[in-house]
Short mmCIF file of C-alpha atoms in Angstrom, two decimals:
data_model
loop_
_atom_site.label_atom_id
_atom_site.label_comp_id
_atom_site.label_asym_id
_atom_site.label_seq_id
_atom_site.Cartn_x
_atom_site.Cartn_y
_atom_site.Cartn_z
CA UNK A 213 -26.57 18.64 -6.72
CA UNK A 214 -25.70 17.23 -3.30
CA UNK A 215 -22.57 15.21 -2.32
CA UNK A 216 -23.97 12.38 -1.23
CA UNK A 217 -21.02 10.59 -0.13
CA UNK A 218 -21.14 9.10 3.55
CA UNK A 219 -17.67 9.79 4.09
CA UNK A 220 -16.48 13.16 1.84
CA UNK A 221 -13.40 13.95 2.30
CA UNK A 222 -12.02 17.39 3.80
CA UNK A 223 -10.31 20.01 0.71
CA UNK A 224 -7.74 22.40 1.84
CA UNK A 225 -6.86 24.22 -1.33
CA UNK A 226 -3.87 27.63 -1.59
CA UNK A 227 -4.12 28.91 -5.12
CA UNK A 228 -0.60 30.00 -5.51
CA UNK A 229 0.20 27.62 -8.63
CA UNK A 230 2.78 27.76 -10.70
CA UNK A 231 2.34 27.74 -14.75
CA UNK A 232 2.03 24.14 -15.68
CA UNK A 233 4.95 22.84 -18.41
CA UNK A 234 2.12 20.98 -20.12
CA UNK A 235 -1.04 20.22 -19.91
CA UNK A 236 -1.80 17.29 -17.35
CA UNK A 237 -4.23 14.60 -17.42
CA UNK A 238 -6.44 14.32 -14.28
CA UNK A 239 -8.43 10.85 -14.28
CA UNK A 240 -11.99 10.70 -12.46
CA UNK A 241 -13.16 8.52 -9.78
CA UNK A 242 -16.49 6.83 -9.80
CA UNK A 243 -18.44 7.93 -6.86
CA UNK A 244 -21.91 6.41 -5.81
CA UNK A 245 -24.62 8.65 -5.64
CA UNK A 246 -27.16 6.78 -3.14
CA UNK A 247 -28.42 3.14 -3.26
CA UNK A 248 -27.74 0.76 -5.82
CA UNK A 249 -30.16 1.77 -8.49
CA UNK A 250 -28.71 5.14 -8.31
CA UNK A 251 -26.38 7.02 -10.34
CA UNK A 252 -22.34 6.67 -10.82
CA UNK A 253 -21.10 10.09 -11.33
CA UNK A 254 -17.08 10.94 -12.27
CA UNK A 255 -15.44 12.96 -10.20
CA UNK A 256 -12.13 14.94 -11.53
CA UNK A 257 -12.49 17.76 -9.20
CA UNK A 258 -11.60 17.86 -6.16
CA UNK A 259 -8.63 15.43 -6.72
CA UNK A 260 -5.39 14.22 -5.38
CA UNK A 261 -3.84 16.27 -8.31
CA UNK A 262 -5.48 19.10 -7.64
CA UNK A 263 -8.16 20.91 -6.09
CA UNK A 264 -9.21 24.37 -7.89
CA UNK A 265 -9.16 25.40 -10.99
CA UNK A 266 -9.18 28.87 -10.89
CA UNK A 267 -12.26 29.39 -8.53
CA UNK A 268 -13.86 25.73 -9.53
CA UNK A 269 -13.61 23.46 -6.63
CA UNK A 270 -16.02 20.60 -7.93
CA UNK A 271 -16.75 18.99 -11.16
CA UNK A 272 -19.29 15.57 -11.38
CA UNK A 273 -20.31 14.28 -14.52
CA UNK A 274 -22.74 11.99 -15.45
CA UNK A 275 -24.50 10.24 -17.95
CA UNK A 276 -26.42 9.45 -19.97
CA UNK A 277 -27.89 7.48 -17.34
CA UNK A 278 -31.66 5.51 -18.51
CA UNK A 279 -33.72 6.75 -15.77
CA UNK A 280 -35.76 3.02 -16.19
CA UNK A 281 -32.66 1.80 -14.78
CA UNK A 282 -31.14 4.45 -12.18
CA UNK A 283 -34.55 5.99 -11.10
CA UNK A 284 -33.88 9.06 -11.88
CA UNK A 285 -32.29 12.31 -9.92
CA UNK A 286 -34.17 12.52 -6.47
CA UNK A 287 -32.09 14.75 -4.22
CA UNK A 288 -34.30 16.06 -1.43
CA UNK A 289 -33.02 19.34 0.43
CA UNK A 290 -29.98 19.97 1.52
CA UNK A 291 -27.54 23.12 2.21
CA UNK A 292 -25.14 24.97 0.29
CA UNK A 293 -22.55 27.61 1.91
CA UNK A 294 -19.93 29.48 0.58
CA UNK A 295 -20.11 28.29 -3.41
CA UNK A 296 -21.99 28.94 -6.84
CA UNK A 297 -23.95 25.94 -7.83
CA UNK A 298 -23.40 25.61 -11.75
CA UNK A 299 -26.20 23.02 -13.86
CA UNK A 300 -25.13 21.79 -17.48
CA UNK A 301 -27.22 19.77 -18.54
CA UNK A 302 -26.45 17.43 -22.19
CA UNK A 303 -29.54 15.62 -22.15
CA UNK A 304 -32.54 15.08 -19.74
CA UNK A 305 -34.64 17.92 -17.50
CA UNK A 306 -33.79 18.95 -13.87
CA UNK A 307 -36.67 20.15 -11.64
CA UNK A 308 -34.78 22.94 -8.90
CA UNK A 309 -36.87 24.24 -5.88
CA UNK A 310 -35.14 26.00 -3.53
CA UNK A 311 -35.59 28.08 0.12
CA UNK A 312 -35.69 31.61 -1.35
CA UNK A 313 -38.42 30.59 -3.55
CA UNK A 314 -37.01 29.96 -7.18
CA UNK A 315 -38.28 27.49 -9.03
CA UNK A 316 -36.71 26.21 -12.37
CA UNK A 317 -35.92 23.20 -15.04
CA UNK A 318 -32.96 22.53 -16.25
CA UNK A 319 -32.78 21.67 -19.62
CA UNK A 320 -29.92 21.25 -22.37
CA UNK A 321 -28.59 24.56 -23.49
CA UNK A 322 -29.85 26.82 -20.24
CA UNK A 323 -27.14 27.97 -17.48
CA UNK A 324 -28.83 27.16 -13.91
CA UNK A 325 -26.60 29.13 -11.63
CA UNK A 326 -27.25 28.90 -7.60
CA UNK A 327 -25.26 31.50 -5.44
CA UNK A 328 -25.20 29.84 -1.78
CA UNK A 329 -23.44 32.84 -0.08
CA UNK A 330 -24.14 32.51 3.50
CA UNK A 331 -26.42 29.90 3.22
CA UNK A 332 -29.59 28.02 0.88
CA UNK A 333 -31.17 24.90 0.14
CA UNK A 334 -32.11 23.25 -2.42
CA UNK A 335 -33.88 19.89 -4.04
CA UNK A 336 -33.59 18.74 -7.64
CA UNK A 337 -35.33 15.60 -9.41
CA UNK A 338 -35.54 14.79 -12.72
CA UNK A 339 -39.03 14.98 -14.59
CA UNK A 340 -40.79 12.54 -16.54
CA UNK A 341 -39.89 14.29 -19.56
CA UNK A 342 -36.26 13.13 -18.87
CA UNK A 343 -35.39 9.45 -20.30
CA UNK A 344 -32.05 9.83 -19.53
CA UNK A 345 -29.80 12.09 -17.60
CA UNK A 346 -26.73 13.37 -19.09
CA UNK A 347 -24.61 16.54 -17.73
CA UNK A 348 -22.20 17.97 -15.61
CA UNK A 349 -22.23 19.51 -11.83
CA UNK A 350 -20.11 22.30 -11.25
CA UNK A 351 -19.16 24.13 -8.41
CA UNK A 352 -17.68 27.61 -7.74
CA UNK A 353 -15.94 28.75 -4.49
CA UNK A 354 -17.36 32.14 -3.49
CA UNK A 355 -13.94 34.47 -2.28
CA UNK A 356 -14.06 36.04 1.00
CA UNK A 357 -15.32 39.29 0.76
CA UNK A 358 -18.26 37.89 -0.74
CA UNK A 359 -18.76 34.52 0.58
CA UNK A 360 -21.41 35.92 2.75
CA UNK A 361 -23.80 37.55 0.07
CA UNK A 362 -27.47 36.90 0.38
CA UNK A 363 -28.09 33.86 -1.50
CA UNK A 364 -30.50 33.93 -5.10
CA UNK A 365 -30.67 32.14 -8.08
CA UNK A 366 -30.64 32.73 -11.80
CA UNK A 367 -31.26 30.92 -15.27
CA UNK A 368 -30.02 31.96 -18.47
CA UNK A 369 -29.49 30.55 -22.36
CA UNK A 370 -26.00 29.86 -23.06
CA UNK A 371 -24.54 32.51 -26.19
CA UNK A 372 -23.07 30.43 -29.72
CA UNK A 373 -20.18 31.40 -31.71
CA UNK A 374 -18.84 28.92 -34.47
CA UNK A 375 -15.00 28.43 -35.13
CA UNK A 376 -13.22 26.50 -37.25
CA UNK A 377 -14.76 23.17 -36.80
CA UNK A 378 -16.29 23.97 -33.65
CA UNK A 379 -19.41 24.61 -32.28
CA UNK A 380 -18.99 26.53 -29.33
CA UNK A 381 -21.68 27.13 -26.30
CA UNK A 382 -20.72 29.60 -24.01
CA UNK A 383 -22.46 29.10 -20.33
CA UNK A 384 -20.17 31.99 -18.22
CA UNK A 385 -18.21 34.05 -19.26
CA UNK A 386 -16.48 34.91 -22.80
CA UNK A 387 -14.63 33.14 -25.27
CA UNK A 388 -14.67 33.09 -29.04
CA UNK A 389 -16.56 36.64 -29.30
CA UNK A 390 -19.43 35.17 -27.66
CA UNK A 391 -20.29 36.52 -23.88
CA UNK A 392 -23.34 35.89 -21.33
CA UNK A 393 -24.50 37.89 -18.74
CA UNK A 394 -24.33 36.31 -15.51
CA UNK A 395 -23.19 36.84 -12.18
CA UNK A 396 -19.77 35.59 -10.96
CA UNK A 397 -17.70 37.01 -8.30
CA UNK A 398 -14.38 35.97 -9.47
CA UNK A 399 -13.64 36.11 -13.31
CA UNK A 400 -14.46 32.96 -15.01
CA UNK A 401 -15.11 31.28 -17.83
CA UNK A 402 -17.56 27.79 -19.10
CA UNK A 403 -17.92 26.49 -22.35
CA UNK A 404 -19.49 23.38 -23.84
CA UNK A 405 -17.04 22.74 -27.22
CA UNK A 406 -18.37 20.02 -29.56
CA UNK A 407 -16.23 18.70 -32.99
CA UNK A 408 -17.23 16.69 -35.55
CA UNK A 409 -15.47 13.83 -36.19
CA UNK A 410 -11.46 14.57 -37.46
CA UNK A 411 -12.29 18.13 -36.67
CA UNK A 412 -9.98 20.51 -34.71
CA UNK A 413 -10.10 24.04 -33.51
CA UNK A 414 -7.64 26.82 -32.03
CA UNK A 415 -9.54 28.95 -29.11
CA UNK A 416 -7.53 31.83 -27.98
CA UNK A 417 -7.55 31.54 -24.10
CA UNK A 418 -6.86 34.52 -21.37
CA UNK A 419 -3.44 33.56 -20.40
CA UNK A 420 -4.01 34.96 -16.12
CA UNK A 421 -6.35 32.12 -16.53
CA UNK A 422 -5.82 28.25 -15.23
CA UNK A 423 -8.37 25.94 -17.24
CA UNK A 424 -9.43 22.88 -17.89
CA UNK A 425 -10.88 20.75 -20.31
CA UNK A 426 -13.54 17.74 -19.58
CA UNK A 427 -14.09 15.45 -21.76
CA UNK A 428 -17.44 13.82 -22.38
CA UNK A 429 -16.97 12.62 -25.60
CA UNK A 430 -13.87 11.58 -27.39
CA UNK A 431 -10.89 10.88 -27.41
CA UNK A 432 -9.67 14.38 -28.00
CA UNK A 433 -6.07 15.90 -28.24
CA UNK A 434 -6.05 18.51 -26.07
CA UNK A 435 -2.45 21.14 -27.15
CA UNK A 436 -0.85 17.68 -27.63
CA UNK A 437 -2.35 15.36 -24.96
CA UNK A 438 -4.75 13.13 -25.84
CA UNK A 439 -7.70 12.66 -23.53
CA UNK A 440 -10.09 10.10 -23.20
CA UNK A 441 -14.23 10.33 -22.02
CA UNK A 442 -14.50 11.15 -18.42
CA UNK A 443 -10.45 12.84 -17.93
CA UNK A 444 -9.77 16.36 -16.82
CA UNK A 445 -7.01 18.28 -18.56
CA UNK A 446 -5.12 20.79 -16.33
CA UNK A 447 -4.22 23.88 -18.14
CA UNK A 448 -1.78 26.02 -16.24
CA UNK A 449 -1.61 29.96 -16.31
CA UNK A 450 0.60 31.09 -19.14
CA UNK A 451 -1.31 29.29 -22.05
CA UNK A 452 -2.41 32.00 -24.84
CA UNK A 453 -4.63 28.79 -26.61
CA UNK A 454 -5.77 25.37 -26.54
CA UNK A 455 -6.25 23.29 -29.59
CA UNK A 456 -8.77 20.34 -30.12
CA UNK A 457 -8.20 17.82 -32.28
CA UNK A 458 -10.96 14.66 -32.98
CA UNK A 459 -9.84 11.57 -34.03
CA UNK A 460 -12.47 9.50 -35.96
CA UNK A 461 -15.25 10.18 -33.41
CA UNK A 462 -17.28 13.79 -32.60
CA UNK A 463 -15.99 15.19 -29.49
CA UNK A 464 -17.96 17.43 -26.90
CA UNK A 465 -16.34 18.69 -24.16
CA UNK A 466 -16.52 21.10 -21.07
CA UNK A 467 -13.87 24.10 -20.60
CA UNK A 468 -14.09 25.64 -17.63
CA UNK A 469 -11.11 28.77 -16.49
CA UNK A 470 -10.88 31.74 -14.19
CA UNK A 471 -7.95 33.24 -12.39
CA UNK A 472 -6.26 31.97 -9.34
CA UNK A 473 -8.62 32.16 -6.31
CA UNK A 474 -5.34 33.59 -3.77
CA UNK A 475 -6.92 32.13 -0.92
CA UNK A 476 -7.45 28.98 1.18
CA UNK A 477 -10.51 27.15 1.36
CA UNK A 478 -11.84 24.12 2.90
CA UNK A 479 -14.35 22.39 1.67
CA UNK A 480 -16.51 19.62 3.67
CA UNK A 481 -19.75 17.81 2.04
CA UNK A 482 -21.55 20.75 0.72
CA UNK A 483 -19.93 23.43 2.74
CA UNK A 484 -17.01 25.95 2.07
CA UNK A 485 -15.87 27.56 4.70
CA UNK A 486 -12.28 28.57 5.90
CA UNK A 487 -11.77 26.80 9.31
CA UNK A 488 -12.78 23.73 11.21
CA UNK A 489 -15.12 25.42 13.61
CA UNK A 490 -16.98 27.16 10.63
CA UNK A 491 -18.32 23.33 9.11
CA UNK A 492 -18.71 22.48 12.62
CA UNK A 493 -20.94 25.52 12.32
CA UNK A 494 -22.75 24.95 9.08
CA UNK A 495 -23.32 21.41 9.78
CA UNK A 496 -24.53 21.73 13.59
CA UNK A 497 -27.27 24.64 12.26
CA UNK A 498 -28.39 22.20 9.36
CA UNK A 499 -29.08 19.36 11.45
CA UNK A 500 -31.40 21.82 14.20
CA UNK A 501 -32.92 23.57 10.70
CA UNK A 502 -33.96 20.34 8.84
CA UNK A 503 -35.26 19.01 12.18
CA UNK A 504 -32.58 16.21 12.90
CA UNK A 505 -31.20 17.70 16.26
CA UNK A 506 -34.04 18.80 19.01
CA UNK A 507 -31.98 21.10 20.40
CA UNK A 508 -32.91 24.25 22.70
CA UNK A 509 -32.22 26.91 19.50
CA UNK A 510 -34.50 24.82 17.57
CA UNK A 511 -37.52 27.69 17.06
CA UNK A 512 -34.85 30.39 16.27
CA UNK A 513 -36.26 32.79 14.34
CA UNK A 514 -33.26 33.31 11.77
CA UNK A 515 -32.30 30.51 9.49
CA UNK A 516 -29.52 30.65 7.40
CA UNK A 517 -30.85 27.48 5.37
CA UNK A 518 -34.38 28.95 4.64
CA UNK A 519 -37.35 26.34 5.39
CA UNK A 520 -37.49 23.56 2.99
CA UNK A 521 -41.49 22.54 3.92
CA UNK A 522 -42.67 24.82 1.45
CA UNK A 523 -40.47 23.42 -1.65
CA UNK A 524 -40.37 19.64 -1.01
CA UNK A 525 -42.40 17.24 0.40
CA UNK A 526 -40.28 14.95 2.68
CA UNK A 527 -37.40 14.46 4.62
CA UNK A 528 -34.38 16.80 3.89
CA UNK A 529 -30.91 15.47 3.71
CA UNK A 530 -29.21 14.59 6.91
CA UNK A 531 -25.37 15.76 6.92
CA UNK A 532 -23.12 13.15 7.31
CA UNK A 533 -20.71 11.94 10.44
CA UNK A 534 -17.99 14.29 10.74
CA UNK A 535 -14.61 12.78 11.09
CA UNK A 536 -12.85 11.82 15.08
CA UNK A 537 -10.56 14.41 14.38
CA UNK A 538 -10.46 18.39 13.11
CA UNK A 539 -10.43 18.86 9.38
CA UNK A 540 -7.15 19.07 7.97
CA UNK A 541 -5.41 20.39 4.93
CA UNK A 542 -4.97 17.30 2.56
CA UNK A 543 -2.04 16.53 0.79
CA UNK A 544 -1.93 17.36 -3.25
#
């Protein structure tokens, strides 16, 4: 999915953080996806609290949004550098085309996973077997040494495992005995968790790992805290297990982890780079790619977008203004 803000803000992120005391409640923004039939999505990720979690650097969630109502997911192309694209989908079905010819749906249960590296782009719209959109947008920053990597795309079932009073979906990663097969760059971990009402659980967690836990559906006590629908809890390194705990409604929620990225990043509309000049960069060869800047270089053989003619009929995304002044590590 696209950030489809006008204005998105610059994200300078170090990953040097120390254990958190307790867990921490991070509270979502609503952010405006397009017109004003289109669809509110809450944002925890980036935030002013914090900006990565492990190597996450992006979390919307949405839903369940009537698509008689909202229109639907229509996101024509646009460009990804730098990042992992990660599709969770609770209800509804995602069409994905993108420039290095994959073509996919997204449906509940299935891990769509999107590795940018130097450079793709993609459209997604929901089908008419969706009635309403429900699910989560994830992002992964890509570290240095492999930011770069030739971009492809993959699709895989998530793996079960049942504890306690959990159900437990496991999307990257391993936790609760169950693993997937999928390819990451930086050790991580996803999970969808669900509890039935006045259940609990106790998952053993990797303690090198920060995590977090969005909830969808709840309130949940998360190791003490409670949580309501749409919060992030902040899970520092040091924590050997988390325990859920529903109250008199069935909880689902979303627990992503991985260990600290060590680097910086910044991270501008749907670009991570490391400097200034580098978005400068990715957004000045989007614009001549997608046919919005007539410029001298525009019949360049090499792309690092890919054409987007031959997966989507219509006009591709147009970045957005950058900001008067160079991008700028924001204050946490």
């Amino acid at each position: 999915m696209s950030n489809l803000e006008r204005d998105p803000d610059a994200t300078w992120s170090a990953t040097a953080v120390a254990p958190a005391r307790r867990p921490e409640i991070i509270e979502a923004r609503e952010v405006p996806l397009g017109g004003p039939r289109a669809m509110t999505v809450h944002r925890t990720l980036p935030s002013r609290e914090r900006t990565l979690i492990g190597a996450w650097c992006f979390i919307d969630h949405y839903g369940p949004s009537p698509v008689s109502e909202t229109g639907g997911m229509v996101v024509p192309p646009h460009p990804h550098t730098g990042l992992q694209t990660v599709s969770w989908l609770f209800s509804g079905e995602i069409e994905h085309r993108d420039s290095v010819g994959s073509h996919a749906f997204v449906r509940p249960g299935e891990l769509n996973l999107m590795t940018a590296g130097r450079g793709i782009s993609h459209s997604e719209m929901s089908t008419p077997a969706s009635d309403a959109l429900h699910g989560v947008q994830l992002w992964v920053a890509l570290p240095s040494e492999s930011r770069s990597v030739e971009p492809f795309f993959e699709t895989t079932p998530s793996v079960l495992a049942e504890v306690d009073d959990a159900l437990v979906r496991v999307f990257i990663g391993s936790l609760a005995g169950a693993s997937t097969e999928v390819t990451t760059f930086s050790e991580l971990v996803a999970a969808e968790i669900t509890l039935s009402a006045a259940g609990s659980v106790e998952l053993p967690l990797r303690p090198e790992f920060e995590h977090g836990v969005l909830v969808d559906a709840g309130p949940v006590t998360v190791s003490g805290v409670e949580a309501a629908r749409t919060e992030l809890v902040f899970l520092g390194q040091g924590a050997e297990s988390v325990r859920l705990s529903a109250g008199p409604e069935p909880v689902r929620v979303v627990l992503i982890g991985g260990v600290p990225l060590g680097e910086q990043i910044l991270m501008w509309w749907n670009f991570v780079g490391r400097s200034h000049d580098e978005v400068v960069e990715y957004r000045s060869e989007w614009q001549r790619e997608a046919g919005f800047n007539a410029s001298p270089a525009a019949g360049a053989a090499w792309r690092r977008f890919g054409a987007t003619d031959h997966h989507y009929e219509g006009t591709p995304l147009p970045a957005p203004e950058l900001p008067g002044v160079r991008l700028k590590p924001r204050a946490r």
